[in-house]
JSON list of C-alpha atoms in Angstrom, two decimals:
[
{"chain": "A", "resi": 216, "resn": "UNK", "atom": "CA", "xyz": [112.60, 134.74, 114.49]},
{"chain": "A", "resi": 217, "resn": "UNK", "atom": "CA", "xyz": [110.29, 134.15, 111.57]},
{"chain": "A", "resi": 218, "resn": "UNK", "atom": "CA", "xyz": [107.82, 136.53, 109.99]},
{"chain": "A", "resi": 219, "resn": "UNK", "atom": "CA", "xyz": [105.03, 134.48, 111.58]},
{"chain": "A", "resi": 220, "resn": "UNK", "atom": "CA", "xyz": [106.55, 135.08, 115.04]},
{"chain": "A", "resi": 221, "resn": "UNK", "atom": "CA", "xyz": [106.72, 138.81, 114.41]},
{"chain": "A", "resi": 222, "resn": "UNK", "atom": "CA", "xyz": [103.12, 138.88, 113.21]},
{"chain": "A", "resi": 223, "resn": "UNK", "atom": "CA", "xyz": [101.96, 136.92, 116.28]},
{"chain": "A", "resi": 224, "resn": "UNK", "atom": "CA", "xyz": [103.31, 139.68, 118.51]},
{"chain": "A", "resi": 225, "resn": "UNK", "atom": "CA", "xyz": [100.80, 142.07, 116.99]},
{"chain": "A", "resi": 226, "resn": "UNK", "atom": "CA", "xyz": [98.03, 140.08, 118.66]},
{"chain": "A", "resi": 227, "resn": "UNK", "atom": "CA", "xyz": [99.86, 139.55, 121.97]},
{"chain": "A", "resi": 228, "resn": "UNK", "atom": "CA", "xyz": [98.33, 141.81, 124.65]},
{"chain": "A", "resi": 229, "resn": "UNK", "atom": "CA", "xyz": [101.33, 141.17, 126.91]},
{"chain": "A", "resi": 230, "resn": "UNK", "atom": "CA", "xyz": [104.04, 142.10, 124.40]},
{"chain": "A", "resi": 231, "resn": "UNK", "atom": "CA", "xyz": [105.76, 145.32, 125.57]},
{"chain": "A", "resi": 232, "resn": "UNK", "atom": "CA", "xyz": [105.49, 147.19, 122.30]},
{"chain": "A", "resi": 233, "resn": "UNK", "atom": "CA", "xyz": [105.05, 150.81, 123.36]},
{"chain": "A", "resi": 234, "resn": "UNK", "atom": "CA", "xyz": [107.57, 153.33, 124.65]},
{"chain": "A", "resi": 235, "resn": "UNK", "atom": "CA", "xyz": [106.53, 155.53, 127.54]},
{"chain": "A", "resi": 236, "resn": "UNK", "atom": "CA", "xyz": [106.02, 158.49, 125.20]},
{"chain": "A", "resi": 237, "resn": "UNK", "atom": "CA", "xyz": [103.85, 156.56, 122.77]},
{"chain": "A", "resi": 238, "resn": "UNK", "atom": "CA", "xyz": [101.94, 154.87, 125.60]},
{"chain": "A", "resi": 239, "resn": "UNK", "atom": "CA", "xyz": [101.20, 158.21, 127.27]},
{"chain": "A", "resi": 240, "resn": "UNK", "atom": "CA", "xyz": [100.02, 159.66, 123.98]},
{"chain": "A", "resi": 241, "resn": "UNK", "atom": "CA", "xyz": [97.77, 156.67, 123.31]},
{"chain": "A", "resi": 242, "resn": "UNK", "atom": "CA", "xyz": [95.95, 156.94, 126.64]},
{"chain": "A", "resi": 243, "resn": "UNK", "atom": "CA", "xyz": [95.88, 160.73, 126.82]},
{"chain": "A", "resi": 244, "resn": "UNK", "atom": "CA", "xyz": [98.07, 160.99, 129.89]},
{"chain": "A", "resi": 245, "resn": "UNK", "atom": "CA", "xyz": [101.52, 162.25, 130.76]},
{"chain": "A", "resi": 246, "resn": "UNK", "atom": "CA", "xyz": [104.67, 160.20, 131.05]},
{"chain": "A", "resi": 247, "resn": "UNK", "atom": "CA", "xyz": [104.72, 161.20, 134.71]},
{"chain": "A", "resi": 248, "resn": "UNK", "atom": "CA", "xyz": [101.30, 159.60, 135.15]},
{"chain": "A", "resi": 249, "resn": "UNK", "atom": "CA", "xyz": [102.62, 156.29, 133.82]},
{"chain": "A", "resi": 250, "resn": "UNK", "atom": "CA", "xyz": [105.67, 156.54, 136.07]},
{"chain": "A", "resi": 251, "resn": "UNK", "atom": "CA", "xyz": [103.39, 157.23, 139.06]},
{"chain": "A", "resi": 252, "resn": "UNK", "atom": "CA", "xyz": [101.26, 154.13, 138.54]},
{"chain": "A", "resi": 253, "resn": "UNK", "atom": "CA", "xyz": [104.47, 152.16, 138.16]},
{"chain": "A", "resi": 254, "resn": "UNK", "atom": "CA", "xyz": [105.73, 153.59, 141.47]},
{"chain": "A", "resi": 255, "resn": "UNK", "atom": "CA", "xyz": [102.40, 152.54, 143.01]},
{"chain": "A", "resi": 256, "resn": "UNK", "atom": "CA", "xyz": [103.25, 148.98, 141.84]},
{"chain": "A", "resi": 257, "resn": "UNK", "atom": "CA", "xyz": [100.05, 148.64, 139.83]},
{"chain": "A", "resi": 258, "resn": "UNK", "atom": "CA", "xyz": [101.92, 147.96, 136.61]},
{"chain": "A", "resi": 259, "resn": "UNK", "atom": "CA", "xyz": [105.57, 147.17, 136.05]},
{"chain": "A", "resi": 260, "resn": "UNK", "atom": "CA", "xyz": [106.73, 148.06, 132.57]},
{"chain": "A", "resi": 261, "resn": "UNK", "atom": "CA", "xyz": [109.41, 145.88, 131.06]},
{"chain": "A", "resi": 262, "resn": "UNK", "atom": "CA", "xyz": [112.70, 147.50, 130.19]},
{"chain": "A", "resi": 263, "resn": "UNK", "atom": "CA", "xyz": [114.36, 147.52, 126.79]},
{"chain": "A", "resi": 264, "resn": "UNK", "atom": "CA", "xyz": [118.02, 146.55, 126.45]},
{"chain": "A", "resi": 265, "resn": "UNK", "atom": "CA", "xyz": [118.78, 150.25, 126.84]},
{"chain": "A", "resi": 266, "resn": "UNK", "atom": "CA", "xyz": [116.74, 150.50, 130.05]},
{"chain": "A", "resi": 267, "resn": "UNK", "atom": "CA", "xyz": [113.73, 152.31, 128.58]},
{"chain": "A", "resi": 268, "resn": "UNK", "atom": "CA", "xyz": [110.22, 151.51, 129.82]},
{"chain": "A", "resi": 269, "resn": "UNK", "atom": "CA", "xyz": [108.06, 149.46, 127.45]},
{"chain": "A", "resi": 270, "resn": "UNK", "atom": "CA", "xyz": [104.32, 148.96, 127.96]},
{"chain": "A", "resi": 271, "resn": "UNK", "atom": "CA", "xyz": [101.93, 146.28, 126.72]},
{"chain": "A", "resi": 272, "resn": "UNK", "atom": "CA", "xyz": [98.34, 146.79, 125.59]},
{"chain": "A", "resi": 273, "resn": "UNK", "atom": "CA", "xyz": [97.20, 144.99, 128.75]},
{"chain": "A", "resi": 274, "resn": "UNK", "atom": "CA", "xyz": [99.10, 147.48, 130.91]},
{"chain": "A", "resi": 275, "resn": "UNK", "atom": "CA", "xyz": [97.68, 150.39, 128.95]},
{"chain": "A", "resi": 276, "resn": "UNK", "atom": "CA", "xyz": [94.13, 149.16, 129.57]},
{"chain": "A", "resi": 277, "resn": "UNK", "atom": "CA", "xyz": [94.88, 149.19, 133.31]},
{"chain": "A", "resi": 278, "resn": "UNK", "atom": "CA", "xyz": [96.37, 152.68, 133.02]},
{"chain": "A", "resi": 279, "resn": "UNK", "atom": "CA", "xyz": [93.22, 153.92, 131.27]},
{"chain": "A", "resi": 280, "resn": "UNK", "atom": "CA", "xyz": [91.06, 152.64, 134.13]},
{"chain": "A", "resi": 281, "resn": "UNK", "atom": "CA", "xyz": [93.24, 154.52, 136.62]},
{"chain": "A", "resi": 282, "resn": "UNK", "atom": "CA", "xyz": [93.19, 157.66, 134.50]},
{"chain": "A", "resi": 283, "resn": "UNK", "atom": "CA", "xyz": [89.38, 157.60, 134.36]},
{"chain": "A", "resi": 284, "resn": "UNK", "atom": "CA", "xyz": [89.21, 157.51, 138.17]},
{"chain": "A", "resi": 285, "resn": "UNK", "atom": "CA", "xyz": [91.80, 160.28, 138.48]},
{"chain": "A", "resi": 286, "resn": "UNK", "atom": "CA", "xyz": [89.84, 162.37, 135.98]},
{"chain": "A", "resi": 287, "resn": "UNK", "atom": "CA", "xyz": [86.82, 162.01, 138.31]},
{"chain": "A", "resi": 288, "resn": "UNK", "atom": "CA", "xyz": [88.84, 163.43, 141.21]},
{"chain": "A", "resi": 289, "resn": "UNK", "atom": "CA", "xyz": [90.25, 160.31, 142.84]},
{"chain": "A", "resi": 290, "resn": "UNK", "atom": "CA", "xyz": [93.83, 160.57, 144.09]},
{"chain": "A", "resi": 291, "resn": "UNK", "atom": "CA", "xyz": [96.21, 158.52, 141.95]},
{"chain": "A", "resi": 292, "resn": "UNK", "atom": "CA", "xyz": [97.25, 156.25, 144.84]},
{"chain": "A", "resi": 293, "resn": "UNK", "atom": "CA", "xyz": [93.61, 155.59, 145.68]},
{"chain": "A", "resi": 294, "resn": "UNK", "atom": "CA", "xyz": [92.75, 154.98, 142.03]},
{"chain": "A", "resi": 295, "resn": "UNK", "atom": "CA", "xyz": [95.54, 152.41, 141.78]},
{"chain": "A", "resi": 296, "resn": "UNK", "atom": "CA", "xyz": [94.26, 150.65, 144.89]},
{"chain": "A", "resi": 297, "resn": "UNK", "atom": "CA", "xyz": [90.67, 150.64, 143.58]},
{"chain": "A", "resi": 298, "resn": "UNK", "atom": "CA", "xyz": [91.73, 149.10, 140.26]},
{"chain": "A", "resi": 299, "resn": "UNK", "atom": "CA", "xyz": [93.86, 146.48, 142.03]},
{"chain": "A", "resi": 300, "resn": "UNK", "atom": "CA", "xyz": [90.95, 145.56, 144.32]},
{"chain": "A", "resi": 301, "resn": "UNK", "atom": "CA", "xyz": [88.51, 145.40, 141.40]},
{"chain": "A", "resi": 302, "resn": "UNK", "atom": "CA", "xyz": [90.84, 142.97, 139.64]},
{"chain": "A", "resi": 303, "resn": "UNK", "atom": "CA", "xyz": [91.21, 140.85, 142.78]},
{"chain": "A", "resi": 304, "resn": "UNK", "atom": "CA", "xyz": [87.44, 140.70, 143.17]},
{"chain": "A", "resi": 305, "resn": "UNK", "atom": "CA", "xyz": [86.98, 139.72, 139.54]},
{"chain": "A", "resi": 306, "resn": "UNK", "atom": "CA", "xyz": [89.53, 136.92, 139.94]},
{"chain": "A", "resi": 307, "resn": "UNK", "atom": "CA", "xyz": [87.85, 135.69, 143.14]},
{"chain": "A", "resi": 308, "resn": "UNK", "atom": "CA", "xyz": [84.42, 135.65, 141.53]},
{"chain": "A", "resi": 309, "resn": "UNK", "atom": "CA", "xyz": [85.80, 133.65, 138.61]},
{"chain": "A", "resi": 310, "resn": "UNK", "atom": "CA", "xyz": [86.79, 130.77, 140.93]}
]
């Protein structure tokens, strides 16, 4: 891997750069919250060689959308479903 390859990862929204602890801190949520949206199959974090969850910036943006709905009183399962449906609608409208 060259230095250019390493630098390119900094701009890759899909690169799983963040541990669960750092990801939770970044979005102002708990690690349990991130695990819950994973269990709801909204996001699937990649695993490091040691089996630890790693999150991408793209996944964190999804998690923030869920957290905003939960903060407004929506149940986490319902918030995950709403975000998934919003994304499906956006994809359908783009066709």
